[in-house]
mmCIF file of C-alpha atoms in Angstrom:
data_model
loop_
_atom_site.group_PDB
_atom_site.id
_atom_site.type_symbol
_atom_site.label_atom_id
_atom_site.label_comp_id
_atom_site.label_asym_id
_atom_site.label_seq_id
_atom_site.Cartn_x
_atom_site.Cartn_y
_atom_site.Cartn_z
ATOM 1 C CA MET A 288 57.572 111.781 120.711
ATOM 2 C CA ASN A 289 54.409 111.360 122.774
ATOM 3 C CA GLU A 290 55.006 114.691 124.523
ATOM 4 C CA LEU A 291 55.512 116.345 121.141
ATOM 5 C CA LEU A 292 52.289 114.844 119.776
ATOM 6 C CA ASP A 293 50.384 116.050 122.825
ATOM 7 C CA SER A 294 51.756 119.559 122.276
ATOM 8 C CA LEU A 295 50.723 119.407 118.635
ATOM 9 C CA LYS A 296 47.166 118.346 119.504
ATOM 10 C CA SER A 297 46.869 121.175 122.015
ATOM 11 C CA LEU A 298 48.182 123.611 119.422
ATOM 12 C CA GLU A 299 45.624 122.467 116.851
ATOM 13 C CA GLN A 300 42.820 123.182 119.312
ATOM 14 C CA SER A 301 44.218 126.614 120.177
ATOM 15 C CA CYS A 302 44.552 127.468 116.486
ATOM 16 C CA ARG A 303 40.927 126.482 115.824
ATOM 17 C CA ARG A 304 39.756 128.730 118.660
ATOM 18 C CA PHE A 305 41.871 131.610 117.433
ATOM 19 C CA ARG A 306 40.583 131.216 113.870
ATOM 20 C CA GLN A 307 37.046 131.642 115.194
ATOM 21 C CA GLN A 308 38.106 134.976 116.722
ATOM 22 C CA GLN A 309 39.838 136.377 113.640
ATOM 23 C CA PHE A 310 37.488 139.362 113.326
ATOM 24 C CA THR A 311 38.229 140.312 116.942
ATOM 25 C CA PHE A 312 41.948 140.044 116.176
ATOM 26 C CA ILE A 313 41.686 142.269 113.095
ATOM 27 C CA SER A 314 39.624 144.849 115.002
ATOM 28 C CA ALA A 315 42.271 144.948 117.723
ATOM 29 C CA LEU A 316 45.004 145.473 115.135
ATOM 30 C CA GLU A 317 42.959 148.247 113.508
ATOM 31 C CA ARG A 318 42.580 150.148 116.766
ATOM 32 C CA THR A 319 46.145 149.686 117.963
ATOM 33 C CA ARG A 320 47.589 150.660 114.571
ATOM 34 C CA GLU A 321 45.550 153.833 114.726
ATOM 35 C CA HIS A 322 46.807 154.614 118.243
ATOM 36 C CA ALA A 323 50.357 153.972 117.021
ATOM 37 C CA HIS A 324 49.782 156.309 114.016
ATOM 38 C CA GLU A 325 50.661 153.478 111.637
ATOM 39 C CA ARG A 326 47.460 153.279 109.616
ATOM 40 C CA THR A 327 49.366 153.200 106.338
ATOM 41 C CA LYS A 328 51.709 150.377 107.367
ATOM 42 C CA PRO A 329 50.906 146.655 107.069
ATOM 43 C CA VAL A 330 51.279 144.502 110.171
ATOM 44 C CA SER A 331 54.391 142.700 109.052
ATOM 45 C CA THR A 332 56.323 141.420 112.095
ATOM 46 C CA LEU A 333 55.728 139.763 115.440
ATOM 47 C CA ALA A 334 57.678 142.586 117.084
ATOM 48 C CA GLN A 335 55.113 145.012 115.686
ATOM 49 C CA VAL A 336 52.222 143.089 117.269
ATOM 50 C CA GLN A 337 54.113 142.960 120.563
ATOM 51 C CA ASN A 338 54.675 146.718 120.413
ATOM 52 C CA TYR A 339 50.956 147.318 119.814
ATOM 53 C CA LEU A 340 50.101 145.178 122.819
ATOM 54 C CA ASP A 341 52.670 146.792 125.092
ATOM 55 C CA HIS A 342 52.189 150.442 124.183
ATOM 56 C CA HIS A 343 49.001 151.059 122.181
ATOM 57 C CA CYS A 344 46.370 148.678 123.546
ATOM 58 C CA HIS A 345 43.713 150.424 125.656
ATOM 59 C CA ASN A 346 40.947 147.890 126.301
ATOM 60 C CA THR A 347 40.807 144.386 127.726
ATOM 61 C CA THR A 348 39.280 142.792 124.627
ATOM 62 C CA ASP A 349 42.145 143.965 122.427
ATOM 63 C CA GLN A 350 44.691 142.978 125.075
ATOM 64 C CA GLY A 351 43.148 139.522 125.352
ATOM 65 C CA ILE A 352 43.163 138.689 121.642
ATOM 66 C CA LEU A 353 46.656 140.075 120.968
ATOM 67 C CA THR A 354 47.952 138.168 123.986
ATOM 68 C CA LEU A 355 46.289 134.978 122.687
ATOM 69 C CA PHE A 356 47.963 135.427 119.301
ATOM 70 C CA LEU A 357 51.401 135.889 120.869
ATOM 71 C CA ASP A 358 50.816 132.991 123.268
ATOM 72 C CA ILE A 359 50.068 130.676 120.332
ATOM 73 C CA VAL A 360 53.221 131.914 118.592
ATOM 74 C CA ARG A 361 55.201 131.107 121.748
ATOM 75 C CA ASP A 362 53.617 127.632 121.872
ATOM 76 C CA LEU A 363 54.538 127.088 118.214
ATOM 77 C CA SER A 364 58.116 128.007 119.100
ATOM 78 C CA HIS A 365 58.110 125.578 122.031
ATOM 79 C CA THR A 366 56.813 122.771 119.819
ATOM 80 C CA LEU A 367 59.462 123.642 117.243
ATOM 81 C CA GLN A 368 62.148 123.282 119.921
ATOM 82 C CA GLN A 369 60.724 119.891 120.921
ATOM 83 C CA LEU A 370 60.864 118.696 117.326
ATOM 84 C CA GLU A 371 64.371 120.101 116.843
ATOM 85 C CA SER A 372 65.620 117.894 119.667
ATOM 86 C CA MET A 373 64.666 114.761 117.711
ATOM 87 C CA VAL A 374 65.690 115.740 114.189
ATOM 88 C CA THR A 375 69.154 115.584 112.643
ATOM 89 C CA GLU A 376 70.399 118.107 110.101
ATOM 90 C CA GLU A 377 70.278 115.425 107.415
ATOM 91 C CA SER A 378 66.625 114.644 108.058
ATOM 92 C CA SER A 379 63.913 115.655 105.585
ATOM 93 C CA ALA A 380 62.214 117.394 108.505
ATOM 94 C CA SER A 381 65.139 119.790 108.959
ATOM 95 C CA TYR A 382 63.963 121.911 106.015
ATOM 96 C CA CYS A 383 60.564 122.364 107.650
ATOM 97 C CA LEU A 384 62.228 123.364 110.905
ATOM 98 C CA GLU A 385 64.429 125.949 109.196
ATOM 99 C CA ALA A 386 61.336 127.479 107.568
ATOM 100 C CA CYS A 387 59.628 127.637 110.970
ATOM 101 C CA ARG A 388 62.652 129.344 112.540
ATOM 102 C CA THR A 389 62.573 131.998 109.842
ATOM 103 C CA LEU A 390 58.838 132.607 110.131
ATOM 104 C CA LEU A 391 58.895 132.812 113.941
ATOM 105 C CA TYR A 392 61.822 135.234 114.087
ATOM 106 C CA HIS A 393 60.395 138.329 115.796
ATOM 107 C CA ASN A 394 61.603 140.822 113.136
ATOM 108 C CA ASN A 395 60.969 138.615 110.118
ATOM 109 C CA ASP A 396 58.926 140.378 107.422
ATOM 110 C CA LEU A 397 55.638 138.488 106.990
ATOM 111 C CA SER A 398 54.178 140.886 104.421
ATOM 112 C CA HIS A 399 54.241 138.428 101.519
ATOM 113 C CA LEU A 400 53.212 135.359 103.491
ATOM 114 C CA ARG A 401 49.870 133.926 102.371
ATOM 115 C CA ALA A 402 48.197 130.757 103.649
ATOM 116 C CA LYS A 403 46.521 128.933 100.779
ATOM 117 C CA TYR A 404 43.774 126.314 100.466
ATOM 118 C CA PRO A 405 42.509 124.585 102.548
ATOM 119 C CA HIS A 406 43.129 127.532 104.879
ATOM 120 C CA ASP A 407 40.646 130.372 104.542
ATOM 121 C CA GLU A 408 41.980 133.011 106.949
ATOM 122 C CA VAL A 409 43.065 135.360 104.155
ATOM 123 C CA ASN A 410 39.802 134.912 102.240
ATOM 124 C CA HIS A 411 37.872 136.013 105.327
ATOM 125 C CA LEU A 412 39.531 139.421 105.251
ATOM 126 C CA SER A 413 37.046 141.935 103.926
ATOM 127 C CA CYS A 414 38.878 143.427 100.952
ATOM 128 C CA ASN A 415 42.200 143.657 99.120
ATOM 129 C CA GLU A 416 43.284 146.521 101.358
ATOM 130 C CA ALA A 417 42.722 144.415 104.486
ATOM 131 C CA ARG A 418 44.544 141.501 102.890
ATOM 132 C CA ASN A 419 47.518 143.726 102.162
ATOM 133 C CA TYR A 420 47.557 144.983 105.754
ATOM 134 C CA TYR A 421 46.855 141.705 107.563
ATOM 135 C CA GLY A 422 47.312 138.826 105.088
ATOM 136 C CA GLY A 423 50.775 137.960 106.373
ATOM 137 C CA VAL A 424 50.081 138.061 110.086
ATOM 138 C CA VAL A 425 46.884 135.974 109.837
ATOM 139 C CA SER A 426 48.737 133.454 107.665
ATOM 140 C CA LEU A 427 51.554 132.902 110.150
ATOM 141 C CA ILE A 428 49.873 130.467 112.547
ATOM 142 C CA PRO A 429 48.332 128.116 109.940
ATOM 143 C CA VAL A 430 51.509 128.080 107.828
ATOM 144 C CA VAL A 431 53.810 127.290 110.760
ATOM 145 C CA LEU A 432 51.391 124.671 112.088
ATOM 146 C CA ASP A 433 51.371 122.969 108.675
ATOM 147 C CA LEU A 434 55.169 122.947 108.602
ATOM 148 C CA LEU A 435 55.387 121.490 112.115
ATOM 149 C CA GLN A 436 52.863 118.794 111.221
ATOM 150 C CA GLN A 437 54.848 117.894 108.125
ATOM 151 C CA GLY A 438 58.062 117.843 110.158
ATOM 152 C CA VAL A 439 56.464 115.432 112.646
ATOM 153 C CA THR A 440 55.268 113.225 109.785
ATOM 154 C CA TYR A 441 58.810 113.075 108.368
ATOM 155 C CA SER A 442 60.226 112.347 111.823
ATOM 156 C CA GLN A 443 57.749 109.525 112.429
ATOM 157 C CA GLY A 444 58.598 108.039 109.034
ATOM 158 C CA ALA A 445 62.294 108.115 109.884
ATOM 159 C CA GLN A 446 61.608 106.374 113.206
ATOM 160 C CA ARG A 447 59.594 103.668 111.468
ATOM 161 C CA ARG A 448 62.357 103.062 108.930
ATOM 162 C CA LEU A 449 64.956 102.869 111.679
ATOM 163 C CA ALA A 450 62.798 100.451 113.676
ATOM 164 C CA ALA A 451 62.299 98.286 110.585
ATOM 165 C CA GLU A 452 66.037 98.188 109.959
ATOM 166 C CA GLN A 453 66.620 97.146 113.546
ATOM 167 C CA GLY A 454 63.787 94.614 113.477
ATOM 168 C CA ALA A 455 61.881 96.397 116.250
ATOM 169 C CA GLU A 456 58.217 97.330 116.494
ATOM 170 C CA PRO A 457 57.865 101.126 115.986
ATOM 171 C CA ALA A 458 56.083 103.121 118.657
ATOM 172 C CA ARG A 459 52.439 103.735 117.853
ATOM 173 C CA SER A 460 50.735 107.058 118.392
ATOM 174 C CA SER A 461 47.157 108.271 118.427
ATOM 175 C CA TRP A 462 47.906 111.351 116.309
ATOM 176 C CA ALA A 463 45.888 111.277 113.115
ATOM 177 C CA GLY A 464 48.346 113.369 111.141
ATOM 178 C CA PRO A 465 48.134 116.883 109.705
ATOM 179 C CA LEU A 466 44.791 118.654 109.478
ATOM 180 C CA SER A 467 45.439 119.161 105.774
ATOM 181 C CA ASN A 468 47.174 117.026 103.175
ATOM 182 C CA THR A 469 48.953 119.967 101.617
ATOM 183 C CA THR A 470 51.854 122.041 102.827
ATOM 184 C CA ALA A 471 50.858 125.699 103.114
ATOM 185 C CA THR A 472 51.985 127.769 100.144
ATOM 186 C CA GLN A 473 52.398 131.481 99.774
ATOM 187 C CA ALA A 474 52.034 133.894 96.900
ATOM 188 C CA GLY A 475 54.797 136.185 95.714
ATOM 189 C CA SER A 476 58.551 135.952 95.473
ATOM 190 C CA GLY A 477 58.992 135.219 99.184
ATOM 191 C CA ALA A 478 57.316 131.854 99.670
ATOM 192 C CA VAL A 479 57.636 128.517 101.376
ATOM 193 C CA LYS A 480 57.365 126.402 98.266
ATOM 194 C CA LYS A 481 54.938 123.505 98.322
ATOM 195 C CA GLY A 482 56.610 120.262 99.265
ATOM 196 C CA SER A 483 60.047 121.814 99.815
ATOM 197 C CA CYS A 484 59.629 123.337 103.295
ATOM 198 C CA SER A 485 62.514 125.677 102.468
ATOM 199 C CA PRO A 486 62.579 129.079 104.186
ATOM 200 C CA TYR A 487 60.984 131.751 102.042
ATOM 201 C CA ASN A 488 63.323 134.512 103.216
ATOM 202 C CA THR A 489 66.827 133.519 102.205
ATOM 203 C CA ALA A 490 68.307 136.845 103.266
ATOM 204 C CA LYS A 491 67.102 136.705 106.850
ATOM 205 C CA PRO A 492 69.068 138.200 109.727
ATOM 206 C CA ALA A 493 71.139 136.070 112.078
ATOM 207 C CA TRP A 494 68.855 133.533 113.689
ATOM 208 C CA ARG A 495 67.871 133.891 117.323
ATOM 209 C CA PRO A 496 65.934 131.426 119.460
ATOM 210 C CA PRO A 497 62.325 131.659 118.226
ATOM 211 C CA GLY A 498 59.515 132.882 120.423
ATOM 212 C CA HIS A 499 61.730 135.134 122.543
ATOM 213 C CA ILE A 500 59.493 138.209 122.374
ATOM 214 C CA ASN A 501 60.223 140.545 125.244
ATOM 215 C CA ARG A 502 57.270 141.580 127.343
ATOM 216 C CA HIS A 503 57.199 144.718 129.446
#
């Protein structure tokens, strides 16, 4: 658990840094979409971002920010795998993990994903058109981080209950808990419903190990 909590703390810091560079990220997506002749298409999958980086990215700034985004996604997947190793299928946390698997699947459609309050990534997009193009992809990191934090909270609660039943002192940690007190919610028919942690895309393709995005 301590290793998992350390990974989560590191992820929180990376996500804060990335949030501060959102305008750079959007500019990179704008340019690479134009080079890919996809100006009318929203950025809706991780595979799409990877394709932009691999084949349509022509300056180091754009390469750096798209690489950072995909690196954070890979770290989210690694943290998910750590949490999966400590959670049973019957655990309350398992629903959060299933939602994370769906969201991190490289061809999963993120178009309808929207991070809500207290997250402000979508609100920082300049207009409705930008929100339609980029609302899903900028929502991915905060939504998955929220779900992982909630999964860890459930897992810690289960450990405390087990320790109490066995009359043992539960392990203490220095993690202060989730950055927000609310599970991220999304607008539209495809949503991770607040408090349920259920996957928003019930008709997803066969699951593959998350974070396995091929690089060239």
